[in-house]
Coordinates of C-alpha atoms in Angstrom, one line a residue:
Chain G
X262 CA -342.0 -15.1 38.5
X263 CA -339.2 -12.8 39.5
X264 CA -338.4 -12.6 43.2
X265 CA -337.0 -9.8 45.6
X266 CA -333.4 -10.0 45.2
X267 CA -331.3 -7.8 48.0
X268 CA -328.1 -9.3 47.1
X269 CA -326.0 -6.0 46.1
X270 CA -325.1 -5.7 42.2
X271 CA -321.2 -5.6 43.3
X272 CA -321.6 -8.9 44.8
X273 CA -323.8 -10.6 42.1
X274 CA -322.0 -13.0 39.7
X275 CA -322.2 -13.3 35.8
X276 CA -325.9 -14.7 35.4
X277 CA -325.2 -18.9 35.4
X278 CA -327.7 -19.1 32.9
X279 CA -325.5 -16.9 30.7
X280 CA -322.8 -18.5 31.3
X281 CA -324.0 -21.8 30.7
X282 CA -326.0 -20.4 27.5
X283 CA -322.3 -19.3 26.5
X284 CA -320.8 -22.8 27.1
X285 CA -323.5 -24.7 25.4
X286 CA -322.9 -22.5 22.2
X287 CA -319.3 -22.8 22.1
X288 CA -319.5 -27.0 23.2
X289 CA -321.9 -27.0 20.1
X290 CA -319.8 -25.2 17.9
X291 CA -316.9 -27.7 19.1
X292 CA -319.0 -30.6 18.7
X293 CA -320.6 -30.2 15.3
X294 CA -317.0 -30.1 13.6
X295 CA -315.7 -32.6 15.5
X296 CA -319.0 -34.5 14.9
X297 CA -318.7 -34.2 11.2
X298 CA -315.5 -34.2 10.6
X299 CA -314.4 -36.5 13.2
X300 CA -317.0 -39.0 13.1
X301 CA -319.6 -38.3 10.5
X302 CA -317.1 -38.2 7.2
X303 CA -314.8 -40.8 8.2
X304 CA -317.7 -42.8 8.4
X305 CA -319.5 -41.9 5.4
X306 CA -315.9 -42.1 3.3
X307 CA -314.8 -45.8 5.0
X308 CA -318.8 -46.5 3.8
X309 CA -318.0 -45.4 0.4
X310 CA -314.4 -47.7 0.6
X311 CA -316.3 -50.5 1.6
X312 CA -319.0 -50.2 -1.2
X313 CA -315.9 -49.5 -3.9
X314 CA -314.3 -52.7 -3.0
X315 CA -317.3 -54.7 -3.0
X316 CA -318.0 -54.0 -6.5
X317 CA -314.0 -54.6 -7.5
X318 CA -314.6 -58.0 -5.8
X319 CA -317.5 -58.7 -7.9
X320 CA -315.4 -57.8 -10.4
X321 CA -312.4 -60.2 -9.9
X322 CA -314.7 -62.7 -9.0
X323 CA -315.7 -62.2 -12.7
X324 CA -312.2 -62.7 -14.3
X325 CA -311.4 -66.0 -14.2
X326 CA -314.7 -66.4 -16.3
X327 CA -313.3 -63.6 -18.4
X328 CA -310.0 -65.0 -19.2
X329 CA -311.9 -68.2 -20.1
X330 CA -315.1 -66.7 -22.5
X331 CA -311.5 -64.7 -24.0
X332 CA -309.5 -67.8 -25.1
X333 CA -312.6 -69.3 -26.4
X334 CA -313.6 -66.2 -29.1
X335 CA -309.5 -66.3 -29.7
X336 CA -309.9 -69.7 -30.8
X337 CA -313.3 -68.7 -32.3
X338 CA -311.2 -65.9 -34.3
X339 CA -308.2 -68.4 -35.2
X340 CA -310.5 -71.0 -36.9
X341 CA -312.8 -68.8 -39.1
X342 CA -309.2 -67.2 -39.8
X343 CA -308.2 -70.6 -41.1
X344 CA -311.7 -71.0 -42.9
X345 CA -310.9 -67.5 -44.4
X346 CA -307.5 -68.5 -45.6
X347 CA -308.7 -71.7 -47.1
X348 CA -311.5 -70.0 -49.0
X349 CA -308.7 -67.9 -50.2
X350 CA -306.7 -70.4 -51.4
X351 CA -309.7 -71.7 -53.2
X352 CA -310.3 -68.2 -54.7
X353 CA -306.9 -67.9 -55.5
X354 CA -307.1 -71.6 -57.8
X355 CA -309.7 -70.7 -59.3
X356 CA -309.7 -69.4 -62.9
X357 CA -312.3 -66.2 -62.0
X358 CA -309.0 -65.3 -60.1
X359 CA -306.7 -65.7 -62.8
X360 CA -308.9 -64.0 -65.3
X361 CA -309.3 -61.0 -63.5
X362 CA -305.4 -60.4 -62.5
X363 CA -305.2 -60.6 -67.0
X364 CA -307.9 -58.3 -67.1
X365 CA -306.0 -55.8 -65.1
X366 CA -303.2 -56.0 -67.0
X367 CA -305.0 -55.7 -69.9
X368 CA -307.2 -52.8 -68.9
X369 CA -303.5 -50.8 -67.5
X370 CA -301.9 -51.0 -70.8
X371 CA -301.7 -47.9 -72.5
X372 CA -302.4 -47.0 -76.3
X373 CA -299.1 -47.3 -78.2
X374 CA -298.1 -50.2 -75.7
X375 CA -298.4 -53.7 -76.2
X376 CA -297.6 -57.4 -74.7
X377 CA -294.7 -59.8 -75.9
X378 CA -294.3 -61.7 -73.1
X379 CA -295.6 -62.8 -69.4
X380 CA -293.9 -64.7 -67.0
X381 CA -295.9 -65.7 -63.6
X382 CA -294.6 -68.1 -60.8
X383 CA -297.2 -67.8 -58.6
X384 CA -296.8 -64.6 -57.4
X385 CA -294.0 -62.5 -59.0
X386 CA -294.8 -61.5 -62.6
X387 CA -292.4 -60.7 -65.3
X388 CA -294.2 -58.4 -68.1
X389 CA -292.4 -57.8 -71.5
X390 CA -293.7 -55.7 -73.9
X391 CA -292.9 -52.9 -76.6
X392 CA -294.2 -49.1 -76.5
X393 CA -293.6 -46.2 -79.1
X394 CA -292.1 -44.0 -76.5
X395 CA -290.5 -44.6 -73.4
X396 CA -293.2 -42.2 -71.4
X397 CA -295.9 -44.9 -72.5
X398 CA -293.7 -47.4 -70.2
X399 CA -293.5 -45.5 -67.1
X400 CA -297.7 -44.6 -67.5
X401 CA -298.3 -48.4 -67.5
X402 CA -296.2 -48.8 -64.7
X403 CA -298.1 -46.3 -62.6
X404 CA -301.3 -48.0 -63.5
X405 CA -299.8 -51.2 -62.2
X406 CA -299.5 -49.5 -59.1
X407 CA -302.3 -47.7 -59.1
X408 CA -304.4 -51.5 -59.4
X409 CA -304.4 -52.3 -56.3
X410 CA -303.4 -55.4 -57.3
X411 CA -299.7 -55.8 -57.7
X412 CA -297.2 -54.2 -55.5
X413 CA -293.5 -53.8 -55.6
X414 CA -294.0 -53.0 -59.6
X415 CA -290.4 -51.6 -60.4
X416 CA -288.8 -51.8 -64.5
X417 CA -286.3 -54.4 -64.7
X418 CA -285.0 -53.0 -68.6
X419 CA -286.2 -51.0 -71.1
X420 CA -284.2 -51.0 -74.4
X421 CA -284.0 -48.1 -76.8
X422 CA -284.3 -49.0 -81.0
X423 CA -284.8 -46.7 -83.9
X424 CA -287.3 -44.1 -84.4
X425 CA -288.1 -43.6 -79.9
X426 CA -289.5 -47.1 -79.9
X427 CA -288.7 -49.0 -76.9
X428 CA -288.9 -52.3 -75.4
X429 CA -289.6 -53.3 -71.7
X430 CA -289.6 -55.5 -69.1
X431 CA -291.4 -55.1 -65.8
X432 CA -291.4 -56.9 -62.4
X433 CA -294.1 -56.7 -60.0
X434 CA -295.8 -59.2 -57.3
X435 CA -299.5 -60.4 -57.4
X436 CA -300.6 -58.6 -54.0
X437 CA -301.7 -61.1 -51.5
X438 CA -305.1 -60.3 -50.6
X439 CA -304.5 -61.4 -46.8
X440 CA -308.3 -61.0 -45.5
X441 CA -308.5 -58.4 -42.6
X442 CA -310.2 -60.3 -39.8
X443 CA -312.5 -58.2 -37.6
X444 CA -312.8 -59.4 -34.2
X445 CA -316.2 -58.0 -34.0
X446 CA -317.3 -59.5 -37.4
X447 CA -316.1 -62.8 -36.3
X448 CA -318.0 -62.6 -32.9
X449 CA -321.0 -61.7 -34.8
X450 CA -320.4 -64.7 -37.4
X451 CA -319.7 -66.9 -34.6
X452 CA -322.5 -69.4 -33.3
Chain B
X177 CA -324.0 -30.8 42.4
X178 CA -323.8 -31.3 39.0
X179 CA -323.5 -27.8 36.3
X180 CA -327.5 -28.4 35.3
X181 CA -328.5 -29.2 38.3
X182 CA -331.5 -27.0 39.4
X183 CA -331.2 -27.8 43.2
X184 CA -330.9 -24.7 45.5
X185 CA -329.7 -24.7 49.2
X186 CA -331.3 -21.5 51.0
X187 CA -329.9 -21.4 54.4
X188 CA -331.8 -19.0 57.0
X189 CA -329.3 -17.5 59.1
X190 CA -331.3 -16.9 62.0
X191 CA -329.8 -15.7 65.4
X192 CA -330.8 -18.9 67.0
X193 CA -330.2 -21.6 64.4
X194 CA -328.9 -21.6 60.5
X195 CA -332.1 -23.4 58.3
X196 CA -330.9 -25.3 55.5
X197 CA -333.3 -26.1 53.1
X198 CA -332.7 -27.6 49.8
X199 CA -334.8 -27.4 47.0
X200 CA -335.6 -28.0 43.2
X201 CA -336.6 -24.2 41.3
X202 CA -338.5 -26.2 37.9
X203 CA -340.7 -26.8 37.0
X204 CA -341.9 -26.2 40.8
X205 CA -340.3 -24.9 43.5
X206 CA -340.2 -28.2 45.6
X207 CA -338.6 -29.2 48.6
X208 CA -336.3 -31.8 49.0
X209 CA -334.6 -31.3 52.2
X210 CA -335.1 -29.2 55.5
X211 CA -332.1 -29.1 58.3
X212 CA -331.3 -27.3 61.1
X213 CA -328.1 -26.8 62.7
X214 CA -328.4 -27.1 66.4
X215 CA -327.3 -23.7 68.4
X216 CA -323.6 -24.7 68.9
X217 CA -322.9 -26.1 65.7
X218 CA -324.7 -22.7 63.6
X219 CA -321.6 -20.6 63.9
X220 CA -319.2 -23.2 62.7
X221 CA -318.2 -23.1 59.5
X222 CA -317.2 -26.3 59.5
X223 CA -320.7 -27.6 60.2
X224 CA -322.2 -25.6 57.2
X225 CA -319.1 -26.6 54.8
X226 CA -320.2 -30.1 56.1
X227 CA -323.8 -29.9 55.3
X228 CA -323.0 -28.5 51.9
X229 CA -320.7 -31.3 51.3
X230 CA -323.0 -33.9 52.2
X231 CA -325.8 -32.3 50.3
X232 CA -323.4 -32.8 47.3
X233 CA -323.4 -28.7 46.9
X234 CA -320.7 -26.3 45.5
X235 CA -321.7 -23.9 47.3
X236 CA -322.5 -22.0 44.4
X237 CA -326.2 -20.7 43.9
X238 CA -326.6 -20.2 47.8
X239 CA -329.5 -18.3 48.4
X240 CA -329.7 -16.6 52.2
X241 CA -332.5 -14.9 53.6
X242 CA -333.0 -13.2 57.1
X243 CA -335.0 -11.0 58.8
X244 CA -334.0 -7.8 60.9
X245 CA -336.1 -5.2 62.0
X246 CA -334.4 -2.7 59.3
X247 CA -336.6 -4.2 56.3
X248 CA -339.1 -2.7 54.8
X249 CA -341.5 -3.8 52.7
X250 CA -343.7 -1.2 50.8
X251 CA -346.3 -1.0 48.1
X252 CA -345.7 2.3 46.1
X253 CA -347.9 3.5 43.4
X254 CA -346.2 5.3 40.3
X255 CA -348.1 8.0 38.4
X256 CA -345.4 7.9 36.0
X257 CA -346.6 6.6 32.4
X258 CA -343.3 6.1 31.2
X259 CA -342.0 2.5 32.3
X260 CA -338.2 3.3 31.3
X261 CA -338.5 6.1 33.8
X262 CA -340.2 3.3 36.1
X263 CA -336.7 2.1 38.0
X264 CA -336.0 6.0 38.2
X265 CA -338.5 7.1 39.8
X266 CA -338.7 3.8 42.4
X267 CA -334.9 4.8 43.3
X268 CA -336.2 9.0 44.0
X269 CA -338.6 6.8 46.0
X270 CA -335.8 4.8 48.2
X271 CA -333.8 7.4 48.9
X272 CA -336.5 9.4 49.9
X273 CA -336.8 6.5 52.8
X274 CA -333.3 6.9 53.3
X275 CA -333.3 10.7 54.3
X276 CA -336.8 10.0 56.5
X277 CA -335.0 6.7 58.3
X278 CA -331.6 8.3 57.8
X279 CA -330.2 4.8 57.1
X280 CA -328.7 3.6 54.0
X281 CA -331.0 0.4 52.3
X282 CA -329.8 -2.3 49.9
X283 CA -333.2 -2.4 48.0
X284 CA -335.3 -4.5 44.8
X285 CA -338.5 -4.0 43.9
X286 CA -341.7 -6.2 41.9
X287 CA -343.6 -4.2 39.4
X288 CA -347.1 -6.1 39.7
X289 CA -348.9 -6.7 36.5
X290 CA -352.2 -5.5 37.9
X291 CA -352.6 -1.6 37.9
X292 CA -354.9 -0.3 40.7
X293 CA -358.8 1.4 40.5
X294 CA -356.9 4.8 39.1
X295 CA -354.9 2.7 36.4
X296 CA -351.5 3.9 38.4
X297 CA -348.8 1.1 38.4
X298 CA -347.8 -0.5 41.5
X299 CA -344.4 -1.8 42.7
X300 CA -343.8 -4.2 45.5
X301 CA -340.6 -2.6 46.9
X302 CA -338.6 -4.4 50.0
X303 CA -335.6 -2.9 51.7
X304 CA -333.2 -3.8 54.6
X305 CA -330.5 -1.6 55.7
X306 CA -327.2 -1.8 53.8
X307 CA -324.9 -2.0 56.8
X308 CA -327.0 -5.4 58.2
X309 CA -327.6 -6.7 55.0
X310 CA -323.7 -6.6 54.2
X311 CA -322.7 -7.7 57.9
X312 CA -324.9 -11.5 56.9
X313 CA -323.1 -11.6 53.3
X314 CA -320.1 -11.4 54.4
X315 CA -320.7 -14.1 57.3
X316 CA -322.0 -16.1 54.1
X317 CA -318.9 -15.5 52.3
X318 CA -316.9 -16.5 55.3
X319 CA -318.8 -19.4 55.5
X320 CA -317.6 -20.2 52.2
X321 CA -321.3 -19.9 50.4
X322 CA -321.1 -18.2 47.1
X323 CA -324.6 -16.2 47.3
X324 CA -327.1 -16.3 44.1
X325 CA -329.4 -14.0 46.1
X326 CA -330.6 -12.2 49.3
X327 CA -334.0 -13.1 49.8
X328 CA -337.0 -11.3 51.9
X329 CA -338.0 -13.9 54.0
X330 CA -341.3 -13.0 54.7
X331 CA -342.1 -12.9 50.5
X332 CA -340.2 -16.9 51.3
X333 CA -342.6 -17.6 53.8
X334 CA -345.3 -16.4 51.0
X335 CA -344.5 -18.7 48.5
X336 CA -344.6 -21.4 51.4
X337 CA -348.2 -20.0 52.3
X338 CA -349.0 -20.7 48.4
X339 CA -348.0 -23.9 48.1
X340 CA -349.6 -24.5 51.7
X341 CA -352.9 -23.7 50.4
X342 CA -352.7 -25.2 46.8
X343 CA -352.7 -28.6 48.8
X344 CA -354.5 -27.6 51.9
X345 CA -358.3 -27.2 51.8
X346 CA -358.3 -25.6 55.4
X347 CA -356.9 -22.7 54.2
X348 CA -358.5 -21.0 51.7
X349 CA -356.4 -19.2 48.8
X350 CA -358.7 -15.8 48.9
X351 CA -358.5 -15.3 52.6
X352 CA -355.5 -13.5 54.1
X353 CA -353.6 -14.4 56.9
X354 CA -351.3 -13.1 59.8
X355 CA -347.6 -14.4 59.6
X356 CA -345.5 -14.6 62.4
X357 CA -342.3 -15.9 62.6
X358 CA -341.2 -15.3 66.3
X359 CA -337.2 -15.6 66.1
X360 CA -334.7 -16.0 68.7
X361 CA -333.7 -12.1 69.1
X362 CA -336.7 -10.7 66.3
X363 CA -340.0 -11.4 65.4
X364 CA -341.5 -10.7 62.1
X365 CA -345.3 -10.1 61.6
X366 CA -346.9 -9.4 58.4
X367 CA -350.4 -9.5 57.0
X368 CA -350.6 -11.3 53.4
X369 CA -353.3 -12.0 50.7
X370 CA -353.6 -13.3 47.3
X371 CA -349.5 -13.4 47.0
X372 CA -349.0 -9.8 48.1
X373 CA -347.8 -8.2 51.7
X374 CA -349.9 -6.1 53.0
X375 CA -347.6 -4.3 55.9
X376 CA -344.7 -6.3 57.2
X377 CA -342.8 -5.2 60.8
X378 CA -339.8 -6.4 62.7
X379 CA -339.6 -6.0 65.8
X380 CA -336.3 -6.3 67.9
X381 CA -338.1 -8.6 70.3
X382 CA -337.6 -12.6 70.5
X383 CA -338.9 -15.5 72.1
X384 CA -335.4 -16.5 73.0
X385 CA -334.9 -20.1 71.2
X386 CA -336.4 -23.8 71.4
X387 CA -335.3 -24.6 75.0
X388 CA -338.5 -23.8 76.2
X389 CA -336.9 -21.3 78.6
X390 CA -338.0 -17.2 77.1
X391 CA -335.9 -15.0 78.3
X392 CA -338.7 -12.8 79.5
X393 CA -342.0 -14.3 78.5
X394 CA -344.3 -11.7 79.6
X395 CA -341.7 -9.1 78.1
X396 CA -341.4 -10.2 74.6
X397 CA -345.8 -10.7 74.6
X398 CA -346.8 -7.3 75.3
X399 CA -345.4 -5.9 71.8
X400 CA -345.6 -9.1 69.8
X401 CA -349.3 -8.7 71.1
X402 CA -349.5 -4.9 70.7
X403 CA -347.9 -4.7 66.9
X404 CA -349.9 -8.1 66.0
X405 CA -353.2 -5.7 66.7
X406 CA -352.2 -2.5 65.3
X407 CA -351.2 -4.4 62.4
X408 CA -354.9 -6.5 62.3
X409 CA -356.8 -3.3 62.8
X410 CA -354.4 -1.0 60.1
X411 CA -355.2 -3.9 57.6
X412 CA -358.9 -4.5 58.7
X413 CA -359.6 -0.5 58.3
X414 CA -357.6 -0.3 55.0
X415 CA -359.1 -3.4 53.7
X416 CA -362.4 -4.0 55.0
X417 CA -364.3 -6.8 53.7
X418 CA -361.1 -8.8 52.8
X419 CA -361.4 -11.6 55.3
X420 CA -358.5 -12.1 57.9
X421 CA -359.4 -14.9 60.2
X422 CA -356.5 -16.9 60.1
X423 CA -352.8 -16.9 61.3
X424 CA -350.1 -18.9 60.8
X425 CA -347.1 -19.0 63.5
X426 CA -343.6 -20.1 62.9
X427 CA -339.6 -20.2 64.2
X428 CA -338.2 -21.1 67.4
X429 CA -340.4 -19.3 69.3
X430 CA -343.0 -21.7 68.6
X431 CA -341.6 -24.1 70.9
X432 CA -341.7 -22.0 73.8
X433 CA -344.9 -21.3 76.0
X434 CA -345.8 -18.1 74.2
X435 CA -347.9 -19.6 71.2
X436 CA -350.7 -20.2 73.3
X437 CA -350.6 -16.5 75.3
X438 CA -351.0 -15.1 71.8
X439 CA -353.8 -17.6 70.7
X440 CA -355.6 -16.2 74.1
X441 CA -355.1 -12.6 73.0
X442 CA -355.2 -12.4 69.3
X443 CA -358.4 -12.9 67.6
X444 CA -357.9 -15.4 65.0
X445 CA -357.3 -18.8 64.8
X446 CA -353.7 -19.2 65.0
X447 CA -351.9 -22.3 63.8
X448 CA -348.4 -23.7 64.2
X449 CA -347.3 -24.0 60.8
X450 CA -345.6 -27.6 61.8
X451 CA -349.1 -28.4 61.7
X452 CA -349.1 -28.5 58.3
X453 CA -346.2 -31.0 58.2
X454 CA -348.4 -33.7 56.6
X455 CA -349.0 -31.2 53.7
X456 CA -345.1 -31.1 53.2
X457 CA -344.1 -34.6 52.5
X458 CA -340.6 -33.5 51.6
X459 CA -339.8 -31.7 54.7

């Protein structure tokens, strides 16, 4: 309840109440930044760090385990590598083998060309053969190429007779048919 | 005393003592502490400085009251229906006392929630002149008290009086009751009821301290007696059938031989408000 108040307006004083309404606001505005920016994001970022670097070391706790599950698919890989190459070897015996790498020769001879002479030490190939014109040569050359099989196919000579007929001689090498070994496919063929 | 703290000091700067009384505002006014400065000590402002210090006070939020015969305490009715025009009208009113008392008043007023029978608006208005009012704030200024407010002591003595009879089941709240405060150099009398004052005087007449000794006994009786009956019989024709039975007598002159002339010669049952000591634990 308001009560008589004879104190004259000259000597009353800025209401306290006021006043201390106008220092709460402004501590308040002072606090809340200092609050949050002071106390409440350092906090919430050092909470973050901490969580961060928990999980990394979880995660280098993990490595050594890593390193260890690594070298055992490498050796994995290397041995059905071996396996791979020793099939090939066998493939590469066999007489399938060899009758397909004559079939290829065969089938990239053009008409007007044919065989006098090949010369294989296990690898390199040394083709002779006659052709009506020297054109027919170079075509059975590209399909050499063109296989898949051979690589490095160059002519070595070609001799000119009478009449445009021409003989020739051609190098190439029997491609090796490395296998490509997939990581993934041997970790799915491994046990 | 600590920024939120919601202690007050009032000190009444009586002519025959200073009365310091401390005292918590909310959620009730309550008293924590009552002191008076003895004669010689109440002009010193070293005693006062003292008191505040031990009280743990700034002296900030001082609030003084006194009485002097200069106040006036009036009830005004306002016809007007417009209550921005309210304060106006209330000030036309004040000066009007000052041109009929040719005296210059520091004034306040209480507009009263209740309206009367004709639906007018009343105002509680109190007054005291300007030159006395400034002469005791700047002794509280000297004294090094930083003043909240200037209170009416007899609307103090009222809130006292409500509190009193909250707690006291001798004194009924609906009855109204004489107030005398009989000072060292001036004694107040006033008639109250239900919170309000109904006619307040001051008259320049004291019972002349504690010591027992009045400085004229029989002098100062005759027109506490005379204005303590014109006031009872203004009140009683004004307000017949509100019953006044009871008074309640405080200040120095309580102490002194007169208290029981006036119970011979005033027709009510007056008590000593010490009496009521028991009722104010804090005191």
């Amino acid at each position: 309840m308001k009560e008589f108040n004879l104190l004259p307006r000259e000597y009353q004083r800025e209401s306290p109440n006021r006043s201390r309404i106008v220092v709460s606001v402004i501590l308040c505005l002072l606090i809340w930044p200092t609050g949050k920016y002071g106390f409440w994001k350092p906090m919430e970022t050092r909470k973050e760090k901490m969580r961060q670097l928990a999980s990394y070391e979880e995660i280098v706790e993990q490595l050594p385990g890593l390193e260890e599950d690594f070298e055992r698919k490498q050796a994995e890989a290397e041995e059905l590598r071996s396996r791979i190459g020793a099939f090939q070897e066998m493939e590469d015996a066999s007489p399938q083998h060899w009758q397909s790498i004559c079939d290829t020769l065969m089938d990239s001879l053009p008409a007007g060309a044919s065989l006098q002479e090949l010369t294989c030490d296990g690898t390199r190939f040394l083709i002779s053969g006659n052709c009506s014109y020297d054109t027919v040569s170079t075509e059975y050359l590209r399909n050499l190429k063109n296989s898949g099989v051979f690589s490095d196919v160059r002519m070595e000579k070609i001799l000119y007779g009478g009449d445009k007929a021409v003989s020739f001689q051609l190098c190439c090498m029997l491609d090796s048919q490395e296998p490509e070994v997939d990581m993934n496919e041997s970790e799915a063929v491994a046990p | 005393m600590k920024p939120f703290d919601r202690r007050t000091l009032s000190i009444d700067m009586g002519n025959h003592s200073y009365k310091i009384i401390e005292a918590v505002k909310k959620p009730d006014v309550h008293i924590l502490r009552y002191e008076i400065l003895p004669p010689e000590e109440s002009g010193a402002a070293g005693a006062l400085a003292g008191e505040g210090r031990k009280l743990r006070y700034r002296t900030m939020d001082a609030v003084m009251s006194f009485h002097h015969e200069s106040t006036v305490i009036r009830e005004l009715k306002l016809s007007e229906k417009d209550d921005s025009r309210l304060p106006l009208v209330i000030e036309e009113e004040m000066l009007q006392y000052q041109t009929d008392f040719r005296k210059e008043y520091d004034f306040d007023y209480l507009l009263l929630p209740e309206r009367d029978a004709t639906g007018q608006r009343i105002a509680q208005t109190a007054a005291v002149s300007r030159s006395v009012n400034r002469e005791y704030i700047e002794k509280a200024i000297s004294l090094g008290l930083k003043l909240k407010a200037v209170d009416v002591q007899i609307h103090a003595a009222l809130r006292v009086l409500h509190r009193l009879t909250d707690r006291c089941g001798e004194l009924s709240p609906l009855s109204s009751y004489l107030i005398l405060d009989l000072g060292c150099h001036s004694t107040t009398i006033a008639i109250v009821y239900l919170g309000k004052v109904f006619g307040s005087r001051v008259i320049p007449v004291g019972c002349g301290g504690s010591e027992g000794a009045p400085e004229d006994s029989a002098g100062c009786l005759s027109p506490i007696l005379r204005n303590c009956v014109d006031l009872i019989d203004t009140f009683t024709y004004a307000y017949a059938g509100i019953p006044l039975q009871q008074g309640l007598v405080y200040g120095g002159g309580v102490y002194t031989g007169i208290l029981s002339d006036l119970k011979r010669n005033i027709p009510l049952d007056l008590t000593d408000m010490g009496s009521f000591r028991s009722y104010f634990p804090e005191i």
